[in-house]
Amino acid sequence: MTALPIITDRTKSLRLVLATDAVVTAANGLVYLALATPVSELLGPGAGPLRAIGAGLLVYGAAVGLLARRRPIPPSLTWAIIALNILWPLAGLITLVTGALDLTTAGTLWTIVQALVVAAFAELQFIALRKTRTR
């Protein structure tokens, strides 16, 4: 009797991490767009900047979601997502240091939480991308 080879999709964890990133990012963008005024009162920046950030997050989330569905997932595009997910926490840090958005205490905490979550996505995407390489 001949054993059948086991075929596994090496991209399963990468797809999951990318899809989760896409959903979280797009949801955040939708909240910023739909609830810009009350969110701006809570976090500090004006509704205008929140709408602009929200639109950017919505587009980014859609792009990451499309990448998660591609077969195969191009490593170069995954690296671009990882790089952008590293830049987001750095941008948050710059915002905090410069006071550019006049954040409230809640806004400062939210910026820190977002930075940690996005950095975690970058790390998980890096780990998952490494698992896709053939040995």
Tab-separated table of C-alpha atoms in Angstrom:
chain	number	residue	atom	x	y	z
A	1	MET	CA	0.000	0.000	0.000
A	2	THR	CA	1.383	3.425	-0.953
A	3	ALA	CA	1.056	6.256	1.512
A	4	LEU	CA	-0.482	9.410	0.138
A	5	PRO	CA	1.539	12.584	0.678
A	6	ILE	CA	0.121	15.085	3.117
A	7	ILE	CA	-0.335	18.427	1.441
A	8	THR	CA	-0.480	21.407	3.735
A	9	ASP	CA	-0.981	25.029	2.905
A	10	ARG	CA	2.119	26.744	4.268
A	11	THR	CA	0.373	30.083	3.960
A	12	LYS	CA	-2.539	29.297	6.299
A	13	SER	CA	-1.142	31.181	9.308
A	14	LEU	CA	0.015	34.082	7.125
A	15	ARG	CA	-3.445	34.355	5.582
A	16	LEU	CA	-5.034	34.320	9.037
A	17	VAL	CA	-2.753	37.046	10.410
A	18	LEU	CA	-3.194	39.213	7.311
A	19	ALA	CA	-6.978	38.739	7.378
A	20	THR	CA	-7.151	39.602	11.077
A	21	ASP	CA	-5.027	42.707	10.484
A	22	ALA	CA	-7.349	43.676	7.623
A	23	VAL	CA	-10.511	43.313	9.716
A	24	VAL	CA	-9.141	45.159	12.754
A	25	THR	CA	-7.721	47.973	10.619
A	26	ALA	CA	-10.837	48.398	8.481
A	27	ALA	CA	-13.089	48.339	11.555
A	28	ASN	CA	-10.962	51.034	13.177
A	29	GLY	CA	-11.159	53.085	9.990
A	30	LEU	CA	-14.936	52.718	9.826
A	31	VAL	CA	-15.321	53.885	13.418
A	32	TYR	CA	-13.146	56.934	12.721
A	33	LEU	CA	-15.204	57.769	9.637
A	34	ALA	CA	-18.663	57.092	11.025
A	35	LEU	CA	-18.129	58.485	14.519
A	36	ALA	CA	-15.492	61.153	13.906
A	37	THR	CA	-17.047	63.805	16.153
A	38	PRO	CA	-17.635	61.750	19.319
A	39	VAL	CA	-14.325	59.899	18.875
A	40	SER	CA	-12.500	63.208	18.435
A	41	GLU	CA	-14.022	64.454	21.697
A	42	LEU	CA	-12.784	61.304	23.449
A	43	LEU	CA	-9.319	61.089	21.918
A	44	GLY	CA	-8.488	64.724	21.243
A	45	PRO	CA	-7.759	65.318	17.569
A	46	GLY	CA	-10.351	67.080	15.462
A	47	ALA	CA	-12.937	65.213	13.433
A	48	GLY	CA	-11.169	66.180	10.182
A	49	PRO	CA	-7.892	64.408	10.969
A	50	LEU	CA	-9.815	61.384	12.273
A	51	ARG	CA	-11.789	61.159	9.026
A	52	ALA	CA	-8.568	61.324	7.010
A	53	ILE	CA	-6.934	58.645	9.173
A	54	GLY	CA	-10.109	56.568	8.981
A	55	ALA	CA	-10.195	56.720	5.189
A	56	GLY	CA	-6.549	55.693	5.028
A	57	LEU	CA	-7.119	52.807	7.428
A	58	LEU	CA	-10.131	51.623	5.458
A	59	VAL	CA	-8.160	51.567	2.192
A	60	TYR	CA	-5.200	49.881	3.895
A	61	GLY	CA	-7.461	47.281	5.519
A	62	ALA	CA	-9.069	46.490	2.165
A	63	ALA	CA	-5.648	46.114	0.520
A	64	VAL	CA	-4.401	43.781	3.270
A	65	GLY	CA	-7.623	41.783	2.993
A	66	LEU	CA	-7.118	41.367	-0.749
A	67	LEU	CA	-3.523	40.279	-0.165
A	68	ALA	CA	-4.693	37.641	2.318
A	69	ARG	CA	-6.871	36.113	-0.422
A	70	ARG	CA	-4.190	35.986	-3.133
A	71	ARG	CA	-2.800	32.647	-4.224
A	72	PRO	CA	0.105	32.680	-3.890
A	73	ILE	CA	0.733	35.512	-1.457
A	74	PRO	CA	3.638	37.530	-2.895
A	75	PRO	CA	6.400	37.787	-0.279
A	76	SER	CA	7.320	41.284	-1.502
A	77	LEU	CA	3.821	42.579	-0.735
A	78	THR	CA	3.875	40.872	2.644
A	79	TRP	CA	7.180	42.593	3.407
A	80	ALA	CA	5.572	45.913	2.444
A	81	ILE	CA	2.728	45.276	4.917
A	82	ILE	CA	5.237	44.344	7.629
A	83	ALA	CA	7.187	47.549	6.942
A	84	LEU	CA	4.041	49.678	7.124
A	85	ASN	CA	3.074	47.926	10.350
A	86	ILE	CA	6.458	48.879	11.773
A	87	LEU	CA	6.076	52.491	10.625
A	88	TRP	CA	2.645	52.931	12.256
A	89	PRO	CA	3.932	52.607	15.852
A	90	LEU	CA	6.831	54.912	14.986
A	91	ALA	CA	4.366	57.479	13.653
A	92	GLY	CA	2.363	57.121	16.861
A	93	LEU	CA	5.490	57.733	18.924
A	94	ILE	CA	6.312	60.835	16.882
A	95	THR	CA	2.750	62.046	17.383
A	96	LEU	CA	3.052	61.569	21.134
A	97	VAL	CA	6.443	63.258	21.385
A	98	THR	CA	5.521	66.242	19.224
A	99	GLY	CA	1.969	66.681	20.508
A	100	ALA	CA	0.898	67.025	16.869
A	101	LEU	CA	-2.696	65.880	17.426
A	102	ASP	CA	-3.343	67.415	20.861
A	103	LEU	CA	-4.413	64.079	22.321
A	104	THR	CA	-6.348	63.662	25.541
A	105	THR	CA	-5.192	61.138	28.139
A	106	ALA	CA	-7.500	58.587	26.510
A	107	GLY	CA	-6.030	59.500	23.117
A	108	THR	CA	-2.511	58.986	24.424
A	109	LEU	CA	-3.421	55.587	25.849
A	110	TRP	CA	-5.227	54.631	22.640
A	111	THR	CA	-2.162	55.588	20.589
A	112	ILE	CA	0.034	53.382	22.776
A	113	VAL	CA	-2.404	50.445	22.584
A	114	GLN	CA	-2.656	50.808	18.803
A	115	ALA	CA	1.131	50.904	18.496
A	116	LEU	CA	1.451	47.682	20.481
A	117	VAL	CA	-1.271	45.910	18.490
A	118	VAL	CA	0.162	46.959	15.125
A	119	ALA	CA	3.696	46.003	16.197
A	120	ALA	CA	2.318	42.595	17.209
A	121	PHE	CA	0.756	42.227	13.749
A	122	ALA	CA	4.131	43.000	12.174
A	123	GLU	CA	5.816	40.370	14.344
A	124	LEU	CA	3.154	37.731	13.663
A	125	GLN	CA	3.277	38.446	9.938
A	126	PHE	CA	7.068	38.110	9.960
A	127	ILE	CA	6.879	34.765	11.776
A	128	ALA	CA	4.120	33.488	9.475
A	129	LEU	CA	6.005	34.616	6.370
A	130	ARG	CA	9.081	32.686	7.502
A	131	LYS	CA	6.936	29.549	7.835
A	132	THR	CA	5.930	29.801	4.166
A	133	ARG	CA	9.492	29.269	2.962
A	134	THR	CA	10.276	25.807	1.712
A	135	ARG	CA	13.015	23.896	3.427
